[in-house]
Coordinates of C-alpha atoms in Angstrom, one line a residue:
M1 CA 0.0 0.0 0.0
K2 CA 1.3 3.5 -0.9
A3 CA 2.4 5.6 2.0
A4 CA 0.8 9.0 2.7
A5 CA 3.7 9.9 5.0
Q6 CA 6.8 8.2 6.3
L7 CA 9.3 9.0 9.0
V8 CA 12.7 7.4 8.8
D9 CA 15.2 7.6 11.7
L10 CA 13.7 11.0 12.5
H11 CA 15.2 13.1 15.3
K12 CA 14.1 16.5 16.6
H13 CA 16.3 18.2 19.1
Y14 CA 15.8 21.6 20.8
Y15 CA 18.9 23.4 21.9
L16 CA 18.2 25.4 25.1
A17 CA 20.4 27.2 27.6
G18 CA 20.2 24.3 30.0
G19 CA 21.1 21.7 27.4
T20 CA 19.7 19.7 24.5
V21 CA 16.1 18.3 24.7
R22 CA 15.8 15.3 22.5
A23 CA 12.1 15.5 21.8
L24 CA 12.2 12.8 19.0
N25 CA 15.1 10.3 19.1
G26 CA 15.0 8.0 16.1
V27 CA 11.4 7.6 15.1
D28 CA 10.4 5.2 12.2
I29 CA 6.7 5.2 11.3
T30 CA 4.9 4.6 8.0
F31 CA 1.4 6.0 7.6
P32 CA -0.3 4.2 4.6
E33 CA -2.9 6.0 2.6
G34 CA -6.3 5.7 4.3
D35 CA -4.7 5.1 7.7
F36 CA -6.4 6.2 10.9
V37 CA -3.9 6.2 13.8
A38 CA -4.0 7.6 17.3
I39 CA -0.7 8.8 18.7
M40 CA -0.7 8.4 22.5
G41 CA 1.8 9.0 25.3
S42 CA 2.3 11.0 28.5
S43 CA 3.3 14.7 28.6
G44 CA 6.8 15.0 27.3
S45 CA 6.7 11.7 25.3
G46 CA 7.1 13.5 22.0
K47 CA 3.7 13.1 20.5
S48 CA 3.0 16.8 20.0
T49 CA 6.5 17.3 18.5
L50 CA 5.7 14.4 16.2
L51 CA 2.5 16.1 15.1
N52 CA 4.3 19.4 14.5
V53 CA 6.9 17.7 12.3
L54 CA 4.2 15.9 10.4
G55 CA 2.4 19.2 9.9
G56 CA 5.5 20.9 8.6
L57 CA 5.4 23.3 11.6
D58 CA 8.8 22.0 12.8
R59 CA 11.7 20.7 10.6
P60 CA 13.4 17.6 11.8
T61 CA 17.0 17.8 13.1
S62 CA 18.0 14.7 11.2
G63 CA 16.3 11.8 9.4
Q64 CA 13.7 11.9 6.7
Y65 CA 10.1 12.9 6.6
I66 CA 8.6 11.8 3.3
L67 CA 5.3 13.5 2.4
A68 CA 3.6 12.7 -0.9
G69 CA 6.8 11.2 -2.2
Q70 CA 8.9 14.3 -1.3
D71 CA 11.6 14.6 1.4
V72 CA 10.4 17.5 3.4
S73 CA 14.0 18.4 4.5
E74 CA 14.8 19.2 0.8
L75 CA 11.9 21.7 0.4
S76 CA 12.4 25.5 0.6
D77 CA 10.4 27.4 3.1
D78 CA 8.0 28.5 0.3
E79 CA 7.7 24.9 -1.0
L80 CA 7.0 23.7 2.6
S81 CA 4.3 26.3 3.1
Y82 CA 2.7 25.3 -0.2
A83 CA 2.8 21.6 0.8
R84 CA 1.3 22.4 4.2
N85 CA -1.5 24.3 2.7
Q86 CA -2.3 21.8 -0.1
L87 CA -1.6 18.4 1.5
I88 CA -2.4 18.8 5.2
G89 CA -5.5 19.8 7.1
F90 CA -5.3 20.7 10.8
V91 CA -7.8 20.3 13.6
F92 CA -6.9 21.8 17.0
Q93 CA -8.2 21.2 20.5
S94 CA -8.9 25.0 20.8
Y95 CA -10.6 25.2 17.4
N96 CA -8.5 28.3 16.4
L97 CA -11.4 30.0 14.6
I98 CA -11.3 33.7 13.8
T99 CA -13.8 35.4 16.1
Q100 CA -14.9 38.1 13.8
Y101 CA -15.5 35.7 10.8
T102 CA -18.7 33.8 10.1
V103 CA -18.9 30.1 9.8
L104 CA -18.5 30.3 6.1
E105 CA -15.7 32.8 6.2
N106 CA -13.8 30.6 8.7
I107 CA -14.1 27.6 6.4
E108 CA -12.7 29.7 3.5
V109 CA -9.6 30.8 5.3
P110 CA -7.1 28.2 3.9
L111 CA -8.2 29.3 0.4
L112 CA -6.8 32.7 1.0
Y113 CA -3.3 31.4 1.5
R114 CA -3.0 29.6 -1.9
P115 CA -0.2 30.9 -4.0
G116 CA -1.6 33.1 -6.8
A117 CA -5.2 32.6 -5.8
P118 CA -6.1 35.1 -3.1
S119 CA -9.7 35.5 -4.0
I120 CA -12.7 33.1 -3.5
S121 CA -14.2 31.9 -6.7
A122 CA -17.7 30.7 -7.3
S123 CA -16.5 27.1 -7.3
D124 CA -14.6 27.7 -4.1
R125 CA -17.7 29.1 -2.4
E126 CA -19.7 26.0 -3.6
R127 CA -17.0 23.7 -2.1
C128 CA -17.2 25.6 1.3
L129 CA -21.0 25.3 1.3
E130 CA -20.8 21.6 0.6
L131 CA -18.4 21.2 3.5
A132 CA -20.6 23.2 5.8
D133 CA -23.4 20.8 4.9
L134 CA -21.1 17.8 5.4
V135 CA -20.5 18.8 9.1
G136 CA -24.1 19.7 9.7
L137 CA -23.8 23.5 9.8
S138 CA -25.6 24.7 6.6
D139 CA -28.1 26.5 8.8
R140 CA -25.3 28.4 10.7
L141 CA -23.4 29.9 7.9
D142 CA -23.8 33.5 9.1
H143 CA -23.1 32.7 12.8
R144 CA -19.8 33.7 14.4
P145 CA -17.9 31.4 16.8
F146 CA -19.3 33.0 20.0
Q147 CA -22.8 32.0 18.8
L148 CA -21.8 28.3 18.4
S149 CA -21.4 25.5 20.9
G150 CA -18.0 23.9 21.3
G151 CA -19.0 21.0 19.2
Q152 CA -20.3 23.3 16.4
Q153 CA -17.0 25.2 16.5
Q154 CA -15.0 22.0 16.1
R155 CA -17.2 21.1 13.2
V156 CA -16.3 24.4 11.6
A157 CA -12.6 23.5 12.2
V158 CA -13.1 20.1 10.5
A159 CA -14.7 21.7 7.5
R160 CA -11.9 24.3 7.3
S161 CA -9.3 21.5 7.4
L162 CA -10.9 19.8 4.4
V163 CA -11.3 22.8 2.1
N164 CA -8.2 22.2 0.1
N165 CA -8.9 18.5 -0.1
P166 CA -5.7 17.5 1.8
A167 CA -4.2 14.0 1.7
I168 CA -3.7 14.0 5.5
L169 CA -5.8 15.3 8.3
L170 CA -3.8 16.0 11.5
A171 CA -5.9 16.3 14.7
D172 CA -4.4 17.5 18.0
E173 CA -6.6 16.5 20.9
P174 CA -9.7 17.2 18.8
T175 CA -12.2 16.3 21.5
G176 CA -10.2 17.7 24.5
N177 CA -12.7 20.6 25.1
L178 CA -15.9 18.6 24.4
D179 CA -18.3 16.7 26.5
S180 CA -18.5 12.9 25.8
K181 CA -21.6 13.0 23.6
T182 CA -20.2 15.8 21.4
A183 CA -16.8 14.1 21.3
D184 CA -18.5 10.9 20.0
E185 CA -20.2 13.0 17.3
I186 CA -16.9 14.5 16.2
M187 CA -15.3 11.1 16.1
D188 CA -18.2 9.6 14.1
L189 CA -17.4 12.4 11.6
F190 CA -13.7 11.4 11.5
V191 CA -14.7 7.7 11.0
R192 CA -16.9 8.8 8.1
L193 CA -14.1 10.9 6.5
N194 CA -11.6 8.0 7.0
G195 CA -14.1 5.7 5.4
E196 CA -14.0 7.9 2.3
G197 CA -10.3 7.4 2.1
R198 CA -8.9 10.3 4.2
T199 CA -5.7 9.6 6.1
I200 CA -6.1 10.7 9.8
I201 CA -3.4 11.1 12.3
M202 CA -4.7 12.1 15.7
V203 CA -3.0 12.9 19.0
T204 CA -5.1 12.0 22.1
H205 CA -4.7 10.9 25.7
E206 CA -8.2 9.4 25.9
N207 CA -8.4 5.7 25.5
D208 CA -12.1 5.8 24.4
I209 CA -11.2 8.3 21.7
A210 CA -8.1 6.4 20.5
A211 CA -10.3 3.3 20.2
Y212 CA -12.0 4.9 17.1
A213 CA -8.7 4.6 15.2
H214 CA -7.5 1.6 13.3
R215 CA -4.3 1.5 15.4
Q216 CA -2.5 3.2 18.2
I217 CA 1.1 4.3 18.4
H218 CA 2.4 4.8 21.9
M219 CA 5.3 7.3 22.4
K220 CA 7.7 7.4 25.3
D221 CA 10.8 9.5 25.7
G222 CA 10.9 10.5 22.1
V223 CA 10.6 7.0 20.6
V224 CA 7.9 4.6 19.6
A225 CA 7.3 2.4 22.7
G226 CA 4.6 0.2 21.2
E227 CA 1.9 -0.2 18.7
G228 CA -1.5 -1.9 18.7
V229 CA -4.0 -2.6 16.0
F230 CA -7.6 -2.4 17.2
K231 CA -9.8 -2.0 14.1
G232 CA -9.7 -2.3 10.4

């Protein structure tokens, strides 16, 4: 099966006044296309750093990160920004919506960062409306974040993450601020997206949320400590 992303002997070190922090210390993971994986581990295990590297927000110190067949370490800053915009969708625990924007405008935000395409076309708008309908918010298009529940805000964030039709969806504690019922609704949405072929890589510390994934990867001290297959 073709890999959506692959990490090969990947290291990420931070050089601080008090010494070197080895956040990732030789990680080897392959994420096949259509994978749904939960990254787990205690605070300081390296899971958030791993997600940052996968999202192109941090560059590895050494090793390889292969994204869509390209070694990320060989990309220029502009090329990396383009890859991040086109190939990766992000869903955060805190939603990260723009408070003065409507639901529709928040979904459109990634489109504004495409090289050479700063305006929203009619087809772009149609795509955003379809995504709003997908996440059940077609009747909330003119609402702003403060007028939405936490679950609704996270649905906006999911729609926004999909607007450029990315190959990989990265989710950082996507249910951390939600009650259990709403969390299950968001995870049901992730399951549906994965069933349509979307690759999902999710960081979570909750066992019941991780159980939605096909497999779990456990991080400890910057390395993969174990892996389990639970579904699929």
